[in-house]
Tab-separated table of C-alpha atoms and ligand atoms in Angstrom:
chain	number	residue	atom	x	y	z
H	3	MET	CA	0.000	0.000	0.000
H	4	LEU	CA	1.050	3.552	-0.737
H	5	THR	CA	1.032	5.200	2.692
H	6	GLU	CA	2.205	8.615	1.488
H	7	PRO	CA	3.812	9.808	-1.759
H	8	GLY	CA	6.990	7.793	-2.291
H	9	ALA	CA	6.362	5.406	0.607
H	10	LEU	CA	5.081	1.853	0.248
H	11	SER	CA	4.582	-0.837	2.845
H	12	VAL	CA	3.384	-4.427	2.743
H	13	VAL	CA	0.384	-4.811	5.022
H	14	SER	CA	-2.205	-7.492	5.752
H	15	VAL	CA	-5.753	-6.709	4.687
H	16	PRO	CA	-8.869	-8.909	4.875
H	17	GLU	CA	-9.333	-11.215	1.880
H	18	PRO	CA	-11.958	-9.595	-0.359
H	19	SER	CA	-15.241	-11.420	-0.828
H	20	CYS	CA	-16.881	-12.087	-4.142
H	21	GLY	CA	-20.202	-10.449	-5.095
H	22	PRO	CA	-22.658	-12.399	-7.331
H	23	GLY	CA	-21.169	-11.177	-10.628
H	24	GLU	CA	-17.566	-11.147	-9.443
H	25	VAL	CA	-14.555	-13.428	-9.518
H	26	LEU	CA	-11.989	-13.924	-6.737
H	27	ILE	CA	-8.466	-14.058	-8.118
H	28	ARG	CA	-5.221	-15.113	-6.500
H	29	MET	CA	-2.835	-12.664	-8.155
H	30	ARG	CA	0.429	-13.999	-9.623
H	31	GLY	CA	2.019	-10.920	-11.167
H	32	THR	CA	1.454	-7.167	-11.506
H	33	GLY	CA	3.319	-4.834	-13.846
H	34	LEU	CA	4.199	-1.234	-13.005
H	35	CYS	CA	3.610	1.610	-15.422
H	36	GLY	CA	3.683	5.375	-15.762
H	37	SER	CA	0.305	5.987	-14.139
H	38	ASP	CA	1.333	3.898	-11.080
H	39	LEU	CA	4.492	5.998	-10.870
H	40	ALA	CA	2.454	9.218	-11.154
H	41	VAL	CA	0.424	8.169	-8.084
H	42	HIS	CA	3.550	6.886	-6.292
H	43	ALA	CA	5.373	10.171	-6.882
H	44	GLY	CA	2.412	12.244	-5.671
H	45	HIS	CA	1.631	13.774	-9.086
H	46	ARG	CA	-1.711	12.059	-9.146
H	47	ARG	CA	-3.831	11.772	-6.019
H	48	PRO	CA	-5.520	8.464	-5.137
H	49	PRO	CA	-9.004	8.595	-3.574
H	50	ARG	CA	-7.500	7.852	-0.141
H	51	LEU	CA	-4.369	6.736	1.665
H	52	PRO	CA	-3.222	4.095	2.302
H	53	TRP	CA	-3.930	2.932	-1.258
H	54	ILE	CA	-3.340	-0.283	-3.230
H	55	LEU	CA	-1.644	0.493	-6.554
H	56	GLY	CA	-1.358	-1.520	-9.773
H	57	HIS	CA	-3.562	-2.259	-12.766
H	58	GLU	CA	-1.547	-4.595	-15.005
H	59	GLY	CA	-2.316	-7.911	-13.419
H	60	THR	CA	-2.580	-11.618	-13.945
H	61	GLY	CA	-3.665	-14.405	-11.617
H	62	ARG	CA	-5.681	-17.568	-11.173
H	63	ILE	CA	-9.388	-17.837	-10.393
H	64	VAL	CA	-9.995	-19.201	-6.887
H	65	GLY	CA	-13.655	-18.251	-6.369
H	66	LEU	CA	-16.750	-17.455	-8.429
H	67	GLY	CA	-19.811	-15.372	-7.571
H	68	SER	CA	-23.193	-17.090	-7.727
H	69	ALA	CA	-24.194	-15.372	-10.996
H	70	VAL	CA	-20.946	-16.014	-12.893
H	71	SER	CA	-20.995	-18.378	-15.855
H	72	GLY	CA	-18.384	-19.251	-18.456
H	73	LEU	CA	-15.435	-19.109	-16.049
H	74	ARG	CA	-14.097	-21.764	-13.675
H	75	THR	CA	-11.742	-21.944	-10.723
H	76	GLY	CA	-8.146	-22.794	-11.605
H	77	GLN	CA	-8.205	-20.779	-14.841
H	78	ASP	CA	-5.291	-18.428	-15.524
H	79	VAL	CA	-6.629	-14.976	-16.299
H	80	VAL	CA	-5.678	-11.393	-17.016
H	81	ILE	CA	-7.774	-8.498	-15.759
H	82	GLU	CA	-9.054	-5.696	-17.973
H	83	PRO	CA	-8.653	-3.003	-15.331
H	84	ASP	CA	-11.134	-0.410	-16.568
H	85	TYR	CA	-14.647	-1.302	-15.578
H	86	CYS	CA	-16.908	0.720	-17.861
H	87	CYS	CA	-20.665	0.956	-17.176
H	88	LEU	CA	-21.719	-0.651	-20.503
H	89	THR	CA	-24.949	1.408	-20.489
H	90	CYS	CA	-24.028	5.077	-21.189
H	91	ALA	CA	-24.016	6.526	-24.729
H	92	PRO	CA	-20.245	6.107	-25.373
H	93	CYS	CA	-20.369	2.545	-24.001
H	94	ARG	CA	-23.339	1.656	-26.219
H	95	ALA	CA	-21.468	3.142	-29.196
H	96	GLY	CA	-18.476	0.894	-28.455
H	97	ARG	CA	-16.335	3.752	-27.183
H	98	THR	CA	-16.076	2.464	-23.616
H	99	SER	CA	-12.798	4.352	-23.059
H	100	ALA	CA	-14.960	7.510	-22.964
H	101	CYS	CA	-17.324	6.105	-20.312
H	102	ASP	CA	-18.133	8.636	-17.600
H	103	GLY	CA	-18.720	6.007	-14.982
H	104	ARG	CA	-15.538	4.056	-15.694
H	105	ALA	CA	-13.783	2.603	-12.629
H	106	ALA	CA	-10.014	2.668	-13.188
H	107	VAL	CA	-8.318	-0.032	-11.148
H	108	GLY	CA	-5.424	1.275	-9.059
H	109	LEU	CA	-6.549	4.867	-9.681
H	110	THR	CA	-10.195	5.165	-8.646
H	111	VAL	CA	-10.769	1.678	-7.171
H	112	PRO	CA	-8.146	-0.355	-5.241
H	113	GLY	CA	-5.416	-1.885	-7.384
H	114	LEU	CA	-3.960	-5.275	-8.230
H	115	LEU	CA	-0.711	-5.213	-6.265
H	116	SER	CA	-2.261	-7.608	-3.820
H	117	ASP	CA	-2.439	-11.352	-3.157
H	118	TYR	CA	-6.204	-11.479	-3.689
H	119	VAL	CA	-8.525	-9.246	-5.686
H	120	VAL	CA	-12.124	-9.403	-6.876
H	121	ALA	CA	-13.058	-8.275	-10.377
H	122	PRO	CA	-16.330	-8.175	-12.351
H	123	ALA	CA	-16.539	-11.363	-14.431
H	124	ALA	CA	-17.028	-9.408	-17.697
H	125	PHE	CA	-13.553	-7.913	-17.262
H	126	VAL	CA	-11.733	-11.170	-16.509
H	127	TRP	CA	-10.092	-12.788	-19.548
H	128	PRO	CA	-9.062	-16.450	-19.427
H	129	VAL	CA	-5.746	-17.209	-21.100
H	130	ALA	CA	-4.054	-20.462	-22.101
H	131	PRO	CA	-2.513	-22.270	-19.120
H	132	ARG	CA	1.204	-22.047	-18.408
H	133	LEU	CA	1.953	-18.870	-20.372
H	134	PRO	CA	4.966	-17.040	-18.869
H	135	LEU	CA	4.026	-14.435	-16.263
H	136	GLU	CA	6.341	-11.998	-18.094
H	137	ASP	CA	3.978	-12.170	-21.077
H	138	LEU	CA	0.806	-11.978	-19.009
H	139	VAL	CA	1.758	-8.858	-17.029
H	140	CYS	CA	2.196	-7.088	-20.383
H	141	VAL	CA	-1.277	-7.843	-21.743
H	142	GLU	CA	-2.875	-4.624	-20.456
H	143	PRO	CA	-0.207	-2.173	-21.688
H	144	ALA	CA	0.069	-4.167	-24.937
H	145	THR	CA	-3.668	-3.575	-25.362
H	146	VAL	CA	-3.132	0.168	-24.900
H	147	ALA	CA	-0.497	-0.060	-27.666
H	148	ARG	CA	-2.661	-2.108	-30.004
H	149	ALA	CA	-5.652	0.204	-29.500
H	150	ALA	CA	-3.455	3.182	-30.464
H	151	MET	CA	-2.317	1.308	-33.565
H	152	ARG	CA	-5.916	0.380	-34.471
H	153	ARG	CA	-7.101	3.975	-34.051
H	154	SER	CA	-4.218	5.306	-36.202
H	155	GLY	CA	-5.337	3.247	-39.191
H	156	ILE	CA	-1.670	2.587	-40.078
H	157	ALA	CA	-1.229	-0.129	-42.697
H	158	PRO	CA	1.501	-2.756	-43.227
H	159	GLY	CA	4.289	-1.323	-45.412
H	160	GLN	CA	3.918	2.210	-44.018
H	161	SER	CA	6.450	3.876	-41.759
H	162	CYS	CA	6.082	5.834	-38.547
H	163	LEU	CA	7.916	7.530	-35.707
H	164	VAL	CA	7.510	6.333	-32.112
H	165	ILE	CA	8.594	8.936	-29.563
H	166	GLY	CA	9.625	7.448	-26.215
H	167	ALA	CA	10.767	3.888	-25.547
H	168	GLY	CA	9.536	3.404	-22.019
H	169	SER	CA	7.560	0.203	-21.607
H	170	GLN	CA	4.562	1.667	-23.468
H	171	GLY	CA	6.754	2.821	-26.356
H	172	LEU	CA	8.481	-0.572	-26.493
H	173	LEU	CA	5.167	-2.434	-26.668
H	174	LEU	CA	4.048	-0.076	-29.413
H	175	CYS	CA	7.287	-0.654	-31.372
H	176	GLN	CA	6.724	-4.393	-31.004
H	177	ALA	CA	3.073	-4.244	-32.138
H	178	LEU	CA	3.884	-2.007	-35.119
H	179	VAL	CA	6.846	-4.126	-36.281
H	180	ASP	CA	4.643	-7.204	-35.965
H	181	HIS	CA	2.032	-5.412	-38.109
H	182	GLY	CA	4.607	-4.915	-40.911
H	183	VAL	CA	5.269	-1.226	-40.234
H	184	THR	CA	8.752	0.337	-40.497
H	185	VAL	CA	9.326	1.887	-37.082
H	186	PHE	CA	11.706	4.754	-36.342
H	187	VAL	CA	12.170	5.520	-32.680
H	188	GLN	CA	13.334	8.588	-30.766
H	189	GLU	CA	14.492	8.070	-27.165
H	190	PRO	CA	17.237	9.859	-25.197
H	191	ASN	CA	17.909	6.921	-22.820
H	192	GLU	CA	20.508	4.674	-24.558
H	193	ALA	CA	19.433	1.455	-22.849
H	194	ARG	CA	15.775	2.022	-23.772
H	195	LEU	CA	16.774	2.887	-27.339
H	196	ASP	CA	18.812	-0.352	-27.570
H	197	ARG	CA	15.818	-2.263	-26.251
H	198	ALA	CA	13.585	-0.744	-28.955
H	199	CYS	CA	16.154	-1.689	-31.622
H	200	SER	CA	16.233	-5.269	-30.334
H	201	LEU	CA	12.478	-5.327	-31.038
H	202	GLY	CA	12.972	-4.283	-34.660
H	203	ALA	CA	12.781	-0.476	-34.471
H	204	THR	CA	15.471	1.817	-35.960
H	205	PRO	CA	16.897	4.966	-34.315
H	206	LEU	CA	15.545	8.026	-36.131
H	207	PRO	CA	18.307	9.295	-38.462
H	208	PRO	CA	18.566	13.128	-38.476
H	209	ASP	CA	17.935	13.277	-42.232
H	210	THR	CA	14.871	11.029	-42.470
H	211	ASN	CA	12.156	11.964	-44.897
H	212	LYS	CA	8.941	13.138	-43.347
H	213	LEU	CA	6.781	10.322	-42.022
H	214	PRO	CA	3.014	9.845	-42.380
H	215	CYS	CA	2.387	8.815	-38.786
H	216	LEU	CA	3.649	9.604	-35.311
H	217	PHE	CA	2.992	7.958	-31.927
H	218	GLU	CA	3.918	10.045	-28.866
H	219	THR	CA	4.370	7.920	-25.728
H	220	SER	CA	6.803	9.965	-23.626
H	221	GLY	CA	4.416	12.598	-22.310
H	222	ALA	CA	7.401	14.944	-22.127
H	223	PRO	CA	6.465	18.608	-22.689
H	224	GLY	CA	7.659	20.089	-25.990
H	225	VAL	CA	8.346	16.752	-27.621
H	226	ILE	CA	5.044	16.510	-29.513
H	227	GLU	CA	5.817	19.772	-31.333
H	228	GLN	CA	9.148	18.352	-32.559
H	229	GLY	CA	7.371	15.208	-33.682
H	230	LEU	CA	4.727	17.194	-35.591
H	231	ARG	CA	7.508	18.850	-37.603
H	232	ARG	CA	8.555	15.366	-38.748
H	233	LEU	CA	5.107	14.623	-40.162
H	234	ALA	CA	4.432	14.399	-43.892
H	235	THR	CA	1.348	16.133	-45.335
H	236	PRO	CA	-1.207	14.773	-44.641
H	237	GLY	CA	-0.109	13.215	-41.367
H	238	THR	CA	-1.556	11.520	-38.327
H	239	ALA	CA	-0.312	12.041	-34.776
H	240	VAL	CA	-1.471	9.630	-32.082
H	241	LEU	CA	-0.952	10.936	-28.559
H	242	ILE	CA	-0.673	8.417	-25.711
H	243	GLY	CA	1.705	10.070	-23.237
H	244	MET	CA	0.176	12.750	-21.023
H	245	ASN	CA	1.270	16.044	-19.567
H	246	THR	CA	-0.596	19.226	-18.695
H	247	SER	CA	1.500	21.740	-20.677
H	248	PRO	CA	-0.360	23.571	-23.468
H	249	LEU	CA	0.587	22.391	-26.926
H	250	GLY	CA	2.744	24.890	-28.875
H	251	VAL	CA	1.397	24.434	-32.371
H	252	SER	CA	-0.481	26.906	-34.540
H	253	PRO	CA	-3.787	26.189	-36.250
H	254	ARG	CA	-2.014	27.202	-39.473
H	255	ASP	CA	0.497	24.360	-39.067
H	256	LEU	CA	-2.302	21.899	-38.291
H	257	VAL	CA	-4.443	23.019	-41.242
H	258	ALA	CA	-1.672	23.397	-43.820
H	259	GLY	CA	-0.093	20.141	-42.626
H	260	GLN	CA	-3.510	18.456	-42.801
H	261	ILE	CA	-2.718	16.876	-39.469
H	262	THR	CA	-5.115	14.476	-37.787
H	263	LEU	CA	-4.557	14.480	-34.032
H	264	ILE	CA	-5.809	11.396	-32.203
H	265	GLY	CA	-5.921	11.277	-28.406
H	266	SER	CA	-5.722	7.555	-27.736
H	267	MET	CA	-7.121	6.807	-24.287
H	268	ILE	CA	-6.598	3.195	-23.125
H	269	TYR	CA	-8.759	0.727	-25.117
H	270	ASP	CA	-12.372	-0.134	-25.843
H	271	HIS	CA	-14.242	-3.053	-24.300
H	272	PRO	CA	-14.345	-5.806	-25.367
H	273	VAL	CA	-12.696	-5.542	-28.801
H	274	ASP	CA	-9.179	-4.519	-27.854
H	275	PHE	CA	-8.576	-6.991	-25.019
H	276	ALA	CA	-10.140	-9.760	-27.113
H	277	GLN	CA	-7.627	-9.014	-29.849
H	278	THR	CA	-4.563	-8.980	-27.583
H	279	VAL	CA	-5.599	-12.174	-25.798
H	280	SER	CA	-6.180	-13.983	-29.082
H	281	ALA	CA	-2.795	-12.796	-30.437
H	282	LEU	CA	-1.221	-14.111	-27.232
H	283	GLU	CA	-2.930	-17.484	-27.571
H	284	SER	CA	-1.903	-17.954	-31.175
H	285	ARG	CA	1.603	-18.121	-29.646
H	286	THR	CA	3.049	-16.384	-32.703
H	287	PRO	CA	6.100	-14.224	-32.148
H	288	PRO	CA	6.727	-11.657	-30.836
H	289	ARG	CA	6.557	-12.509	-27.151
H	290	LEU	CA	5.193	-9.641	-25.086
H	291	GLY	CA	7.646	-10.594	-22.328
H	292	ALA	CA	10.496	-9.400	-24.565
H	293	VAL	CA	9.829	-5.901	-23.182
H	294	VAL	CA	10.101	-7.015	-19.554
H	295	SER	CA	13.008	-5.828	-17.437
H	296	ASP	CA	13.096	-7.177	-13.868
H	297	GLY	CA	10.658	-9.010	-11.624
H	298	TYR	CA	10.677	-8.216	-7.892
H	299	ALA	CA	9.257	-10.045	-4.897
H	300	LEU	CA	6.454	-8.272	-3.013
H	301	GLU	CA	8.823	-7.588	-0.074
H	302	ASP	CA	11.001	-5.616	-2.485
H	303	VAL	CA	8.158	-3.517	-3.915
H	304	GLN	CA	9.804	-0.237	-2.881
H	305	GLU	CA	12.890	-1.218	-4.879
H	306	ALA	CA	10.680	-2.217	-7.824
H	307	PHE	CA	9.097	1.238	-7.941
H	308	THR	CA	12.493	2.952	-7.683
H	309	ALA	CA	13.783	0.841	-10.577
H	310	ALA	CA	10.675	1.463	-12.709
H	311	TYR	CA	11.433	5.186	-13.078
H	312	THR	CA	14.530	4.493	-15.195
H	313	ALA	CA	14.439	0.805	-16.241
H	314	ALA	CA	14.831	-0.158	-19.888
H	315	GLY	CA	11.704	-2.296	-20.042
H	316	LYS	CA	8.757	-3.135	-17.834
H	317	VAL	CA	9.322	-3.748	-14.128
H	318	TRP	CA	6.872	-6.116	-12.448
H	319	VAL	CA	6.141	-7.630	-9.084
H	320	ASP	CA	6.041	-11.416	-8.865
H	321	LEU	CA	3.201	-12.397	-6.523
H	322	SER	CA	3.340	-16.105	-7.330
R	10	ZN	ZN1	-0.522	0.738	-17.382
R	11	ZN	ZN1	-20.339	3.798	-19.830
């Protein structure tokens, strides 16, 4: 639990109990990502303290609510950690990422960095048994990446620029390369850049021709503007990283450049998770776990968070 910004401690809490439509899961692994770090660092305020962080989780079903069908105990699962209402206008239109009533695990409802959690059955995805935990903890951020790629409309044979090779940028590089896209990457951290290259991306040469598509994952202020100058006309910029600085670009540049700006917020239920899980099950390369850096035991969670700020790859906590 986060007890105050920057401070975590391992505490005992009562085992949660399963409502009729819920599933009790014994967690086996939870990945750490930028939004966990934003809460950890105090940039983003949780509803209360102490608070359980984490939203990239995998585990095994150990209990089923009375109204749950289609799932069984013993199944390995991943959790889709954004519980949309499924009834509002955006939800009914398939745009569940825009749901007003969406519960965001680890941000607005308690997180997955815990031995046991309950989750609504509709947001629990069974996966093939015995898949590596390193792959399974990457399913949620890989779904964020794949949703961004889907929304961009980029086609095999095209090229693009990915800005930032943190774990989200790495998963995006991997998804795009797998899709047949030529990926150029821009990242100041050498180790992260090397990691992106090992996944099939190429460092952006200074004299590259303009590119039709850009994915911004760093969230660093001022970087989007540089990326927009690299765009061909017409061009598409997909924004995934977040910051609160105003964007320094003129309407003239947007209009004359015929730039489509896409804010890509998480993923839509159920299409995007369904797609990632089925890609995972087909067991075709690439392995999601190729973006993983180190796994830490729960006792070492403080160390895991410290490492996650600078690691080249995804840091995760092994709860198995
Ligand atoms: Zn995440
Ligand atoms: Zn909704």
